[in-house]
């Protein structure tokens, strides 16, 4: 498991005024290597890259501005897309009363062990303990029942951006598994199953785009097994990412069709066009700050974070490289002009003019923070009317005539975005192993592979695989059955049960 | 006190499919009048206008899309303004450990009775109870101490958009006083008091703009008394609004200079430019969803909400008015064309094409929801190439040639925005009463005035006034000492103590 809980007492890092203790304080360089000690590397890189600060309550983390800027860029995209779909934002309370929370039995069984309870205010005991939302199905649906009367009230499509709390005790990891996290949760109700089914996939496609187009991370779209689906729902679709270093899958985001289970419990009925009483079909869907942790894990390297240009709050950092006898003012002016030109073209660029750090220190600092492109301007560049551009992803250097600045920087940023995706996909694909027998499965699991296997789709068989693979590393389970199914010739048998296989399914350990 | 806590069991309202029980279900018409029973009117108008739904936990409210759209418009403005000031967004945890919460003594005394405590997760008791943030000074400042070392780390300027919880037991009122609310909280640290002082006023000016330019509500900028300032801070500035119907002031938003009190407790020190150890100067500032409640109280009328155009998610509602033998399709097409033309010009317009409601029903419905401008298109309008525009604020009607549509609608919306502000200011100003003696003060208080009085600025005197005016309606207190001070001739005496007056101060009852 990556990122064991550690209190970093000395890992603020990166700001000015700490020159004396550079190595220790500013995170110039990491103590751990990604390939050698992934967990420690991850904890260190999120702190030294100034994304996270560890907090004095275990499992809670401070999201620093470097993180929030990424979250806001994804939020701006997703919020605009769902508004186009006529989904509206709302805000329901943080608190749930126990009676309502417990209304849907399967659902509460799934969440009960993780629910945090408020029992006191000031010095007074509350009459009834109040739960903090782990998710908002039971918070919202009593009101859906009230608001929905006739077919004209449908569809009802709401979303909220909020915090939720799941008081888990195992292995907290920044972004990936935390006791409080930020997310959006969409909750929709339709007259027909067809409309609900359609929306499930439309939302899933937006989640794919967040991962693939924004975070440059390849994901598999698919359906969760009965064992792994959302507690109380009908079926769950997800985008699944994979972390090659740990050989673990990670559920990237989920889009659930809840069917009519919640509608039954919360009596969400309506009069249909024929004047008959009918029950709504519901969906819920969410993505969280976990997305950012997956990004760090997939792209980061031994120099620090590597941010895809589309989500980087600073896409280009401009560093002046003055020499003793050079025209320092001319260099500084060229840096300012470069930033201005890039900003005017809509590129997020900044200059680092701090005079108490050397250019070399600044290179390392901004590499740690993962800025996609560095531009250096020294006396020779000034003389030649050019700048030097250095890519974060592959360290490639290139001289750019200032006359072509915007055009070439744009190309470079696009190229970095694409290269990051391609490299991540190549690494992910190299981990995929197709297995057909139990022995092959065990061997592949030992090699930390993303396993694609023919499966009979029986819940008991998945339980059996889980119990047989239990161990220090955690059990194997299904990740998803990909929508994009390879051919399954008749007579193919399940790798685990030997019964006829019904589908190809991804298996592995997961976060 | 407005808006006594009521569970409305039958107040969803407004959607379609409920025609049979129009009066009761859709909020067409209010049972209470603003001037006769303000508290009940307020509760009814926020529910029937579909801003709020009452929740099954007292003091918590559901913010419906009609509310969230207003909140998002203000958020977009404010967030962009503080980003220009180089203030960055972050997110700190919801939870605080008791040791940290209690570090600043005055501060915790101010908040302790309202703090909600988590003591259980699942079935397990927590080892130490954990508090839910009532505000985040004590959550954040231990990390400010860690991050700030030298003068180059300053200023440190962070903001977060989040929920906070204050478990108050008295008089919950939607928006105005709720146990959970949404806000932004800014927390900044500077090397010098001058910089901190300057920011306090810059932020206060943004709050003034939110009230006056967006919500069309006049506010007074001023300084809070020692008794009313932020617990643990140095001084508090605020924008103060006034609700003529109840004669109560309402603290609109606050911008605090915390001085060095928190810096001392949390050891937020830095090495200054001379290499000496120094302590930072801090500010914190916030505005909340309370803003929206003030807007409802000030502008709403007996037909429902009245939304200022700048914050209305629908600025113009277009209603087709077909007649039996008229060219219905032509009318519908003209409505669509009107909406498209307005949308293209950046005006938020929608058409109400529902075929199960009459035009008259729709007029009432959108009046209840407070849409600033209604456009009706009937056969005569179609024939004359015009539309009929009806203002929500004063019911004035006007025919607009379709050729001049955009221009005239823009003018109308601006005029409505200005008229709302002017009318609110006129009403507010009519409530201001200047008093110089205790008898005048008591009389003015009885008449629910916003009282401006010369004051000696002594804490004991304010306490004395409070205890003398205690009663069913609540005690009078200082609202603020306005920055814009009338002349105070030498020899002017305090209305309450008879001592020499130091300043003019607003007094009254408040929310």
Coordinates of N, CA, C and O in Angstrom, one line a residue, chain A residues 8-13 15-18 20-21 25 53-57 60-66 68-69 72 79 83 88-97 100 112-124 126 130 132-133 139 143 146-147 149-150 152-153 158 161 163 165 167 169 179-180 182 271 350 355-357, chain B residues 8-13 15-18 20-21 25 53-57 60-66 68-69 72 79 83 88-97 100 112-124 126 130 132-133 139 143 146-147 149-150 152-153 158 161 163 165 167 169 179-180 182 271 350 355-357:
Chain A
X8 N 5.0 14.3 8.7 CA 6.2 14.9 8.2 C 6.3 16.2 9.1 O 5.5 17.1 8.9
X9 N 7.3 16.3 9.9 CA 7.3 17.5 10.7 C 8.1 18.6 10.1 O 8.1 19.7 10.5
X10 N 8.8 18.3 9.0 CA 9.8 19.3 8.5 C 9.7 19.4 7.0 O 10.7 19.5 6.3
X11 N 8.5 19.3 6.5 CA 8.3 19.2 5.1 C 7.5 20.3 4.4 O 7.0 20.1 3.4
X12 N 7.5 21.5 5.1 CA 6.8 22.6 4.5 C 7.3 22.9 3.1 O 6.6 22.8 2.1
X13 N 8.5 23.2 3.0 CA 9.3 23.2 1.8 C 9.0 24.3 0.8 O 7.9 24.9 0.8
X15 N 9.3 27.5 0.0 CA 9.2 28.9 0.0 C 10.6 29.6 0.1 O 11.6 28.9 0.1
X16 N 10.6 30.9 0.2 CA 11.9 31.5 0.3 C 12.4 31.6 1.7 O 11.9 31.0 2.6
X17 N 13.6 32.2 1.9 CA 14.1 32.5 3.2 C 14.6 31.3 4.0 O 14.7 31.4 5.2
X18 N 14.9 30.2 3.3 CA 15.2 29.0 4.1 C 16.6 28.5 3.6 O 16.8 27.3 3.6
X20 N 19.6 28.5 4.2 CA 20.7 27.8 5.0 C 20.5 26.3 5.0 O 21.4 25.5 5.1
X21 N 19.2 25.8 5.1 CA 19.0 24.4 5.3 C 18.4 23.8 4.0 O 17.5 23.0 4.1
X25 N 14.9 21.6 3.9 CA 13.7 22.4 4.0 C 12.9 22.6 2.7 O 11.7 22.7 2.7
X53 N -0.2 19.1 2.9 CA 0.5 19.1 4.2 C -0.2 18.1 5.1 O -1.4 18.0 5.1
X54 N 0.6 17.3 5.8 CA 0.1 16.3 6.7 C -0.6 17.1 7.9 O -0.1 18.2 8.2
X55 N -1.6 16.6 8.4 CA -2.4 17.3 9.4 C -2.4 16.5 10.8 O -2.1 15.3 10.8
X56 N -2.7 17.2 11.8 CA -2.5 16.5 13.1 C -3.6 15.6 13.5 O -3.6 14.9 14.5
X57 N -4.6 15.4 12.6 CA -5.6 14.3 12.7 C -5.3 13.3 11.6 O -5.4 13.7 10.4
X60 N -6.5 13.0 7.7 CA -7.0 14.3 7.1 C -5.7 15.0 6.6 O -4.7 14.9 7.2
X61 N -5.9 15.7 5.5 CA -4.8 16.4 4.8 C -5.2 17.8 4.4 O -6.3 18.0 4.1
X62 N -4.2 18.6 4.4 CA -4.4 20.0 4.0 C -4.1 20.0 2.5 O -3.0 19.6 2.0
X63 N -5.1 20.5 1.7 CA -4.9 20.7 0.3 C -4.4 22.1 0.0 O -5.1 23.1 0.2
X64 N -3.1 22.2 -0.4 CA -2.5 23.5 -0.6 C -2.8 24.1 -2.0 O -3.4 23.4 -2.8
X65 N -2.5 25.4 -2.2 CA -3.0 26.0 -3.4 C -2.5 25.3 -4.7 O -3.3 25.2 -5.7
X66 N -1.4 24.6 -4.7 CA -0.9 23.9 -5.9 C -1.9 22.8 -6.2 O -2.0 22.4 -7.4
X68 N -5.3 22.9 -5.2 CA -6.6 23.4 -5.4 C -6.7 24.0 -6.8 O -7.8 23.9 -7.4
X69 N -5.6 24.5 -7.4 CA -5.6 25.0 -8.7 C -6.0 23.9 -9.7 O -6.8 24.1 -10.7
X72 N -9.7 23.0 -9.3 CA -10.5 24.1 -9.9 C -10.6 24.0 -11.4 O -11.6 24.2 -12.0
X79 N -18.2 21.1 -14.4 CA -19.4 21.9 -14.0 C -20.0 22.5 -15.3 O -21.3 22.5 -15.4
X83 N -23.8 21.4 -16.7 CA -24.8 22.5 -16.9 C -25.4 22.4 -18.3 O -26.6 22.6 -18.5
X88 N -28.4 20.8 -12.4 CA -28.3 22.0 -11.6 C -27.6 21.7 -10.3 O -27.8 20.7 -9.7
X89 N -26.9 22.7 -9.8 CA -26.2 22.6 -8.5 C -27.1 23.0 -7.4 O -28.0 23.8 -7.5
X90 N -26.9 22.3 -6.3 CA -27.6 22.5 -5.1 C -26.7 22.3 -3.9 O -25.5 21.9 -4.1
X91 N -27.2 22.4 -2.7 CA -26.4 22.0 -1.5 C -27.2 21.5 -0.4 O -28.1 22.2 0.1
X92 N -27.0 20.2 -0.1 CA -27.8 19.6 1.0 C -26.9 19.6 2.2 O -25.7 19.6 2.1
X93 N -27.5 19.5 3.4 CA -26.7 19.5 4.7 C -25.7 18.4 4.8 O -25.8 17.3 4.3
X94 N -24.7 18.7 5.6 CA -23.6 17.8 6.0 C -24.1 16.7 6.9 O -23.6 15.6 6.9
X95 N -25.2 17.0 7.6 CA -25.7 16.0 8.6 C -26.9 15.2 8.2 O -27.8 15.7 7.5
X96 N -27.0 14.0 8.7 CA -28.1 13.1 8.4 C -28.6 12.5 9.7 O -27.8 12.1 10.6
X97 N -29.9 12.4 9.9 CA -30.4 11.8 11.1 C -30.4 10.3 10.9 O -30.5 9.8 9.8
X100 N -33.1 8.2 8.8 CA -33.0 8.4 7.4 C -31.8 7.6 6.8 O -31.9 6.9 5.8
X112 N -21.9 1.9 7.1 CA -22.0 2.1 8.6 C -20.7 2.1 9.3 O -20.5 2.9 10.2
X113 N -19.8 1.2 9.0 CA -18.6 1.2 9.9 C -17.7 2.4 9.7 O -16.9 2.7 10.6
X114 N -18.0 3.2 8.7 CA -17.1 4.4 8.4 C -17.8 5.7 8.8 O -17.3 6.8 8.5
X115 N -19.0 5.6 9.3 CA -19.8 6.9 9.6 C -19.3 7.5 10.9 O -19.1 6.9 11.9
X116 N -19.0 8.8 10.8 CA -18.6 9.6 11.9 C -19.9 10.2 12.5 O -20.8 10.7 11.8
X117 N -20.0 10.2 13.9 CA -21.2 10.6 14.6 C -20.9 11.8 15.5 O -20.0 11.8 16.3
X118 N -21.8 12.8 15.3 CA -21.8 14.0 16.2 C -22.7 13.6 17.4 O -23.9 13.3 17.1
X119 N -22.2 13.7 18.6 CA -23.1 13.4 19.8 C -23.2 14.5 20.8 O -24.0 14.4 21.7
X120 N -22.3 15.5 20.6 CA -22.3 16.6 21.6 C -22.2 18.0 20.9 O -21.6 18.1 19.8
X121 N -22.8 19.0 21.5 CA -22.6 20.3 21.0 C -22.3 21.2 22.2 O -23.0 21.1 23.2
X122 N -21.2 21.9 22.2 CA -20.7 22.6 23.4 C -20.5 21.5 24.5 O -19.8 20.5 24.3
X123 N -21.2 21.7 25.6 CA -21.1 20.8 26.7 C -22.3 19.8 26.8 O -22.4 19.0 27.6
X124 N -23.2 20.0 25.8 CA -24.5 19.3 25.9 C -24.5 18.0 25.0 O -24.0 18.1 23.9
X126 N -26.3 15.6 22.5 CA -27.5 15.7 21.6 C -28.5 14.7 22.0 O -28.1 13.6 22.5
X130 N -26.1 12.4 15.5 CA -26.3 12.8 14.1 C -25.1 12.4 13.3 O -23.9 12.6 13.7
X132 N -22.5 12.3 10.0 CA -21.9 13.2 8.9 C -22.0 12.4 7.6 O -21.6 11.2 7.6
X133 N -22.4 13.0 6.6 CA -22.7 12.3 5.3 C -21.4 11.6 4.8 O -20.3 12.2 4.7
X139 N -29.5 11.5 2.4 CA -29.8 12.9 2.7 C -30.8 13.5 1.7 O -31.7 14.2 2.1
X143 N -36.4 14.2 -0.1 CA -36.9 15.4 -0.7 C -37.2 15.2 -2.1 O -38.1 15.9 -2.7
X146 N -40.6 14.2 -2.1 CA -41.5 15.4 -1.9 C -41.7 16.2 -3.2 O -42.7 16.7 -3.5
X147 N -40.6 16.4 -3.9 CA -40.6 17.3 -5.0 C -41.1 16.6 -6.3 O -41.6 17.3 -7.2
X149 N -43.8 14.7 -8.2 CA -45.2 14.2 -8.1 C -45.7 13.7 -9.5 O -46.3 12.6 -9.5
X150 N -45.4 14.4 -10.5 CA -45.9 14.0 -11.8 C -44.8 13.9 -12.8 O -43.6 14.3 -12.6
X152 N -44.1 15.5 -15.3 CA -43.5 16.8 -15.7 C -42.4 17.3 -14.7 O -41.6 18.2 -15.0
X153 N -42.3 16.7 -13.5 CA -41.2 17.0 -12.6 C -40.0 16.3 -12.9 O -38.9 16.4 -12.3
X158 N -29.8 16.9 -10.1 CA -29.0 17.8 -9.2 C -27.6 17.3 -9.0 O -27.3 16.1 -9.1
X161 N -21.2 20.1 -5.1 CA -19.7 20.1 -4.8 C -19.6 20.2 -3.3 O -20.1 21.2 -2.7
X163 N -17.8 18.4 0.7 CA -16.9 17.4 1.4 C -17.7 16.3 1.9 O -18.9 16.4 2.3
X165 N -17.3 12.6 4.5 CA -16.4 12.0 5.6 C -16.6 10.5 5.6 O -17.8 10.0 5.8
X167 N -14.8 7.6 7.9 CA -13.8 7.4 8.9 C -13.2 6.0 8.8 O -13.4 5.2 9.6
X169 N -10.1 3.3 8.9 CA -9.0 3.1 9.8 C -7.8 2.5 9.1 O -6.7 2.5 9.6
X179 N -9.9 10.6 5.2 CA -11.2 10.5 6.0 C -12.2 11.6 5.6 O -13.4 11.4 5.8
X180 N -11.6 12.7 5.1 CA -12.5 13.7 4.5 C -12.0 13.9 3.1 O -10.8 14.0 2.9
X182 N -13.0 16.0 -0.9 CA -13.8 16.8 -1.7 C -14.3 16.0 -2.9 O -13.5 15.3 -3.5
X271 N -46.9 10.3 -11.1 CA -48.0 10.0 -11.9 C -47.5 10.1 -13.3 O -47.1 11.1 -13.8
X350 N 4.6 32.2 -15.5 CA 5.1 33.1 -14.4 C 6.7 33.2 -14.5 O 7.3 32.2 -15.0
X355 N 15.8 36.9 -5.9 CA 17.2 37.2 -6.0 C 18.1 36.4 -5.0 O 19.3 36.6 -5.0
X356 N 17.4 35.7 -4.2 CA 18.2 34.9 -3.2 C 18.4 33.5 -3.5 O 18.8 32.7 -2.7
X357 N 18.0 33.1 -4.7 CA 18.2 31.7 -5.2 C 18.9 31.7 -6.5 O 18.7 32.6 -7.4
Chain B
X8 N -42.1 22.9 7.2 CA -43.1 23.0 6.2 C -43.2 21.6 5.6 O -42.3 21.1 5.0
X9 N -44.3 21.0 5.8 CA -44.4 19.6 5.3 C -44.9 19.6 3.9 O -44.9 18.6 3.2
X10 N -45.4 20.7 3.4 CA -46.1 20.7 2.2 C -45.7 21.8 1.3 O -46.6 22.5 0.7
X11 N -44.4 22.1 1.3 CA -44.0 23.4 0.7 C -43.0 23.2 -0.5 O -42.3 24.1 -0.7
X12 N -43.0 22.0 -1.1 CA -42.0 21.8 -2.2 C -42.3 22.9 -3.3 O -41.4 23.6 -3.6
X13 N -43.4 22.8 -3.8 CA -43.9 23.9 -4.6 C -43.3 24.1 -6.0 O -42.2 23.7 -6.3
X15 N -43.1 23.1 -9.1 CA -42.9 22.2 -10.2 C -44.2 22.0 -11.0 O -45.2 22.5 -10.6
X16 N -44.1 21.2 -12.0 CA -45.3 20.9 -12.8 C -46.1 19.8 -12.1 O -45.8 19.2 -11.1
X17 N -47.2 19.4 -12.8 CA -48.0 18.2 -12.4 C -48.7 18.3 -11.1 O -49.1 17.3 -10.5
X18 N -49.0 19.5 -10.6 CA -49.6 19.6 -9.3 C -50.8 20.5 -9.4 O -51.2 21.1 -8.5
X20 N -54.0 20.4 -9.6 CA -55.2 20.3 -8.8 C -55.2 21.0 -7.5 O -56.2 21.5 -7.1
X21 N -54.0 21.1 -6.9 CA -53.9 21.7 -5.6 C -53.2 23.0 -5.7 O -52.4 23.3 -4.7
X25 N -49.9 23.9 -3.2 CA -48.7 23.2 -3.6 C -47.7 24.1 -4.3 O -46.5 23.9 -4.3
X53 N -35.4 24.4 1.2 CA -36.3 23.4 1.7 C -35.9 23.2 3.1 O -34.8 23.0 3.4
X54 N -36.9 23.1 4.0 CA -36.6 22.8 5.4 C -36.2 21.4 5.5 O -36.6 20.5 4.7
X55 N -35.3 21.1 6.4 CA -34.7 19.8 6.5 C -35.1 19.1 7.8 O -35.5 19.8 8.8
X56 N -34.9 17.8 7.9 CA -35.4 17.2 9.1 C -34.5 17.3 10.4 O -34.8 16.8 11.4
X57 N -33.4 18.0 10.2 CA -32.6 18.4 11.4 C -32.7 19.9 11.5 O -32.4 20.7 10.6
X60 N -30.8 23.2 10.0 CA -30.1 22.9 8.7 C -31.1 23.1 7.6 O -32.3 22.7 7.7
X61 N -30.7 23.6 6.4 CA -31.6 23.9 5.3 C -31.0 23.4 4.0 O -29.8 23.3 3.9
X62 N -31.8 23.0 3.1 CA -31.4 22.6 1.8 C -31.3 23.8 0.9 O -32.3 24.5 0.8
X63 N -30.2 24.0 0.3 CA -30.1 25.2 -0.7 C -30.4 24.6 -2.0 O -29.6 23.8 -2.6
X64 N -31.5 25.1 -2.6 CA -32.0 24.6 -3.9 C -31.3 25.3 -5.0 O -30.6 26.3 -4.8
X65 N -31.4 24.8 -6.3 CA -30.6 25.4 -7.4 C -30.9 26.9 -7.5 O -30.0 27.7 -7.9
X66 N -32.1 27.4 -7.2 CA -32.4 28.8 -7.3 C -31.5 29.6 -6.4 O -31.2 30.8 -6.7
X68 N -28.4 28.4 -5.2 CA -27.0 28.1 -5.6 C -26.5 28.9 -6.7 O -25.4 29.3 -6.8
X69 N -27.4 29.2 -7.7 CA -27.1 30.0 -8.8 C -26.7 31.4 -8.4 O -25.7 32.0 -8.9
X72 N -23.3 31.2 -6.7 CA -22.2 31.0 -7.7 C -21.8 32.3 -8.4 O -20.7 32.6 -8.7
X79 N -14.1 35.5 -6.1 CA -13.0 34.7 -6.4 C -12.0 35.3 -7.4 O -10.8 35.3 -7.1
X83 N -8.2 36.7 -6.5 CA -7.1 36.1 -7.2 C -6.2 37.3 -7.8 O -5.0 37.2 -7.9
X88 N -4.6 33.0 -2.7 CA -4.8 31.7 -3.4 C -5.7 30.8 -2.6 O -5.8 30.9 -1.4
X89 N -6.4 29.9 -3.3 CA -7.4 29.0 -2.6 C -6.7 27.8 -2.1 O -5.7 27.3 -2.7
X90 N -7.2 27.3 -1.0 CA -6.7 26.1 -0.4 C -7.9 25.4 0.2 O -9.0 25.8 0.2
X91 N -7.6 24.2 0.8 CA -8.7 23.5 1.6 C -8.1 22.8 2.8 O -7.3 21.9 2.7
X92 N -8.5 23.3 4.0 CA -8.1 22.7 5.3 C -9.2 21.8 5.8 O -10.3 22.0 5.4
X93 N -8.8 20.8 6.6 CA -9.8 19.8 7.1 C -11.0 20.5 7.8 O -10.9 21.5 8.5
X94 N -12.1 19.7 7.8 CA -13.3 20.0 8.5 C -13.1 19.9 10.1 O -13.8 20.5 10.9
X95 N -12.2 19.0 10.4 CA -12.0 18.6 11.8 C -10.8 19.3 12.5 O -9.8 19.6 11.9
X96 N -11.0 19.6 13.8 CA -10.0 20.2 14.6 C -9.8 19.4 15.9 O -10.8 19.0 16.5
X97 N -8.6 19.2 16.3 CA -8.4 18.5 17.6 C -8.6 19.5 18.7 O -8.3 20.7 18.6
X100 N -5.7 22.0 19.8 CA -5.5 23.1 19.0 C -6.6 24.2 19.0 O -6.4 25.4 19.1
X112 N -16.9 28.2 21.9 CA -17.1 26.9 22.6 C -18.5 26.4 22.7 O -18.8 25.2 22.4
X113 N -19.5 27.2 23.1 CA -20.8 26.7 23.3 C -21.5 26.2 22.0 O -22.4 25.4 22.1
X114 N -20.9 26.6 20.8 CA -21.6 26.3 19.6 C -20.8 25.1 18.8 O -21.2 24.8 17.7
X115 N -19.8 24.6 19.4 CA -19.0 23.6 18.7 C -19.6 22.2 18.7 O -20.0 21.8 19.8
X116 N -19.7 21.6 17.5 CA -20.2 20.3 17.4 C -19.1 19.3 17.5 O -18.0 19.5 16.9
X117 N -19.3 18.2 18.3 CA -18.2 17.3 18.5 C -18.5 15.9 18.0 O -19.5 15.3 18.2
X118 N -17.5 15.3 17.2 CA -17.6 14.0 16.8 C -16.9 13.1 17.9 O -15.8 13.4 18.2
X119 N -17.7 12.1 18.4 CA -17.1 11.3 19.4 C -17.1 9.8 19.0 O -16.5 9.0 19.7
X120 N -17.8 9.4 17.9 CA -17.9 8.0 17.5 C -17.7 7.9 16.0 O -18.0 8.8 15.2
X121 N -17.1 6.7 15.6 CA -17.1 6.4 14.2 C -17.5 4.9 14.2 O -17.0 4.1 14.9
X122 N -18.5 4.7 13.3 CA -19.1 3.3 13.3 C -19.7 3.1 14.7 O -20.4 3.9 15.3
X123 N -19.2 2.0 15.3 CA -19.6 1.6 16.6 C -18.6 2.0 17.7 O -18.7 1.7 18.8
X124 N -17.4 2.5 17.2 CA -16.3 2.7 18.1 C -16.3 4.2 18.7 O -16.5 5.1 17.9
X126 N -14.3 7.4 19.7 CA -12.9 7.9 19.4 C -12.2 8.1 20.7 O -12.7 8.4 21.7
X130 N -13.4 15.0 18.5 CA -12.9 15.9 17.5 C -13.9 16.9 17.1 O -15.1 16.6 17.0
X132 N -15.8 20.0 15.0 CA -16.1 20.4 13.6 C -15.8 21.9 13.6 O -16.3 22.6 14.4
X133 N -15.1 22.4 12.5 CA -14.7 23.8 12.5 C -15.9 24.7 12.6 O -16.8 24.6 11.8
X139 N -7.5 25.9 13.0 CA -7.2 24.8 12.1 C -5.9 25.2 11.3 O -5.0 24.3 11.1
X143 N -0.1 25.7 10.9 CA 0.7 25.4 9.6 C 1.3 26.7 9.1 O 2.3 26.7 8.4
X146 N 4.5 26.9 10.6 CA 5.5 26.0 9.9 C 5.9 26.5 8.6 O 7.1 26.4 8.2
X147 N 5.0 27.1 7.9 CA 5.4 27.6 6.5 C 6.1 28.9 6.5 O 6.8 29.2 5.5
X149 N 8.9 31.3 7.7 CA 10.2 31.3 8.4 C 10.8 32.7 8.2 O 11.3 33.3 9.1
X150 N 10.9 33.2 6.9 CA 11.6 34.4 6.7 C 10.6 35.4 6.0 O 9.5 35.1 5.6
X152 N 10.7 36.6 3.2 CA 10.3 36.3 1.8 C 9.1 35.3 1.7 O 8.5 35.1 0.7
X153 N 8.7 34.7 2.9 CA 7.5 33.9 2.9 C 6.3 34.7 3.0 O 5.1 34.2 3.0
X158 N -4.2 33.1 2.0 CA -5.0 32.0 1.5 C -6.5 32.2 1.8 O -6.8 33.0 2.7
X161 N -13.2 28.1 0.3 CA -14.6 28.1 0.1 C -15.1 26.8 0.8 O -14.6 25.7 0.4
X163 N -17.8 24.7 4.1 CA -18.9 24.8 5.0 C -18.4 24.9 6.5 O -17.3 24.4 6.7
X165 N -19.8 24.9 10.8 CA -20.9 24.4 11.7 C -20.8 25.2 13.0 O -19.8 25.2 13.7
X167 N -23.4 25.2 16.2 CA -24.6 24.5 16.7 C -25.3 25.4 17.6 O -25.3 25.2 18.8
X169 N -28.6 27.2 19.3 CA -29.9 26.7 19.7 C -31.0 27.8 19.6 O -32.2 27.4 19.6
X179 N -27.2 26.2 11.3 CA -26.2 25.5 12.0 C -25.1 25.1 11.1 O -24.0 24.9 11.6
X180 N -25.3 24.9 9.9 CA -24.3 24.7 8.9 C -24.5 25.8 7.9 O -25.6 26.1 7.5
X182 N -22.5 27.9 4.2 CA -21.4 28.0 3.3 C -20.8 29.4 3.4 O -21.5 30.4 3.5
X271 N 12.0 35.7 10.3 CA 13.2 36.5 10.4 C 13.0 37.7 9.5 O 12.8 37.5 8.3
X350 N -35.0 32.7 -20.4 CA -35.6 31.4 -20.7 C -37.0 31.6 -21.1 O -37.6 32.6 -20.7
X355 N -47.3 23.4 -21.4 CA -48.6 23.5 -22.0 C -49.7 23.2 -21.0 O -50.9 23.2 -21.3
X356 N -49.4 22.8 -19.8 CA -50.4 22.5 -18.8 C -50.6 23.7 -17.8 O -51.3 23.5 -16.8
X357 N -50.1 24.8 -18.1 CA -50.3 26.0 -17.3 C -50.7 27.1 -18.1 O -50.3 27.3 -19.2

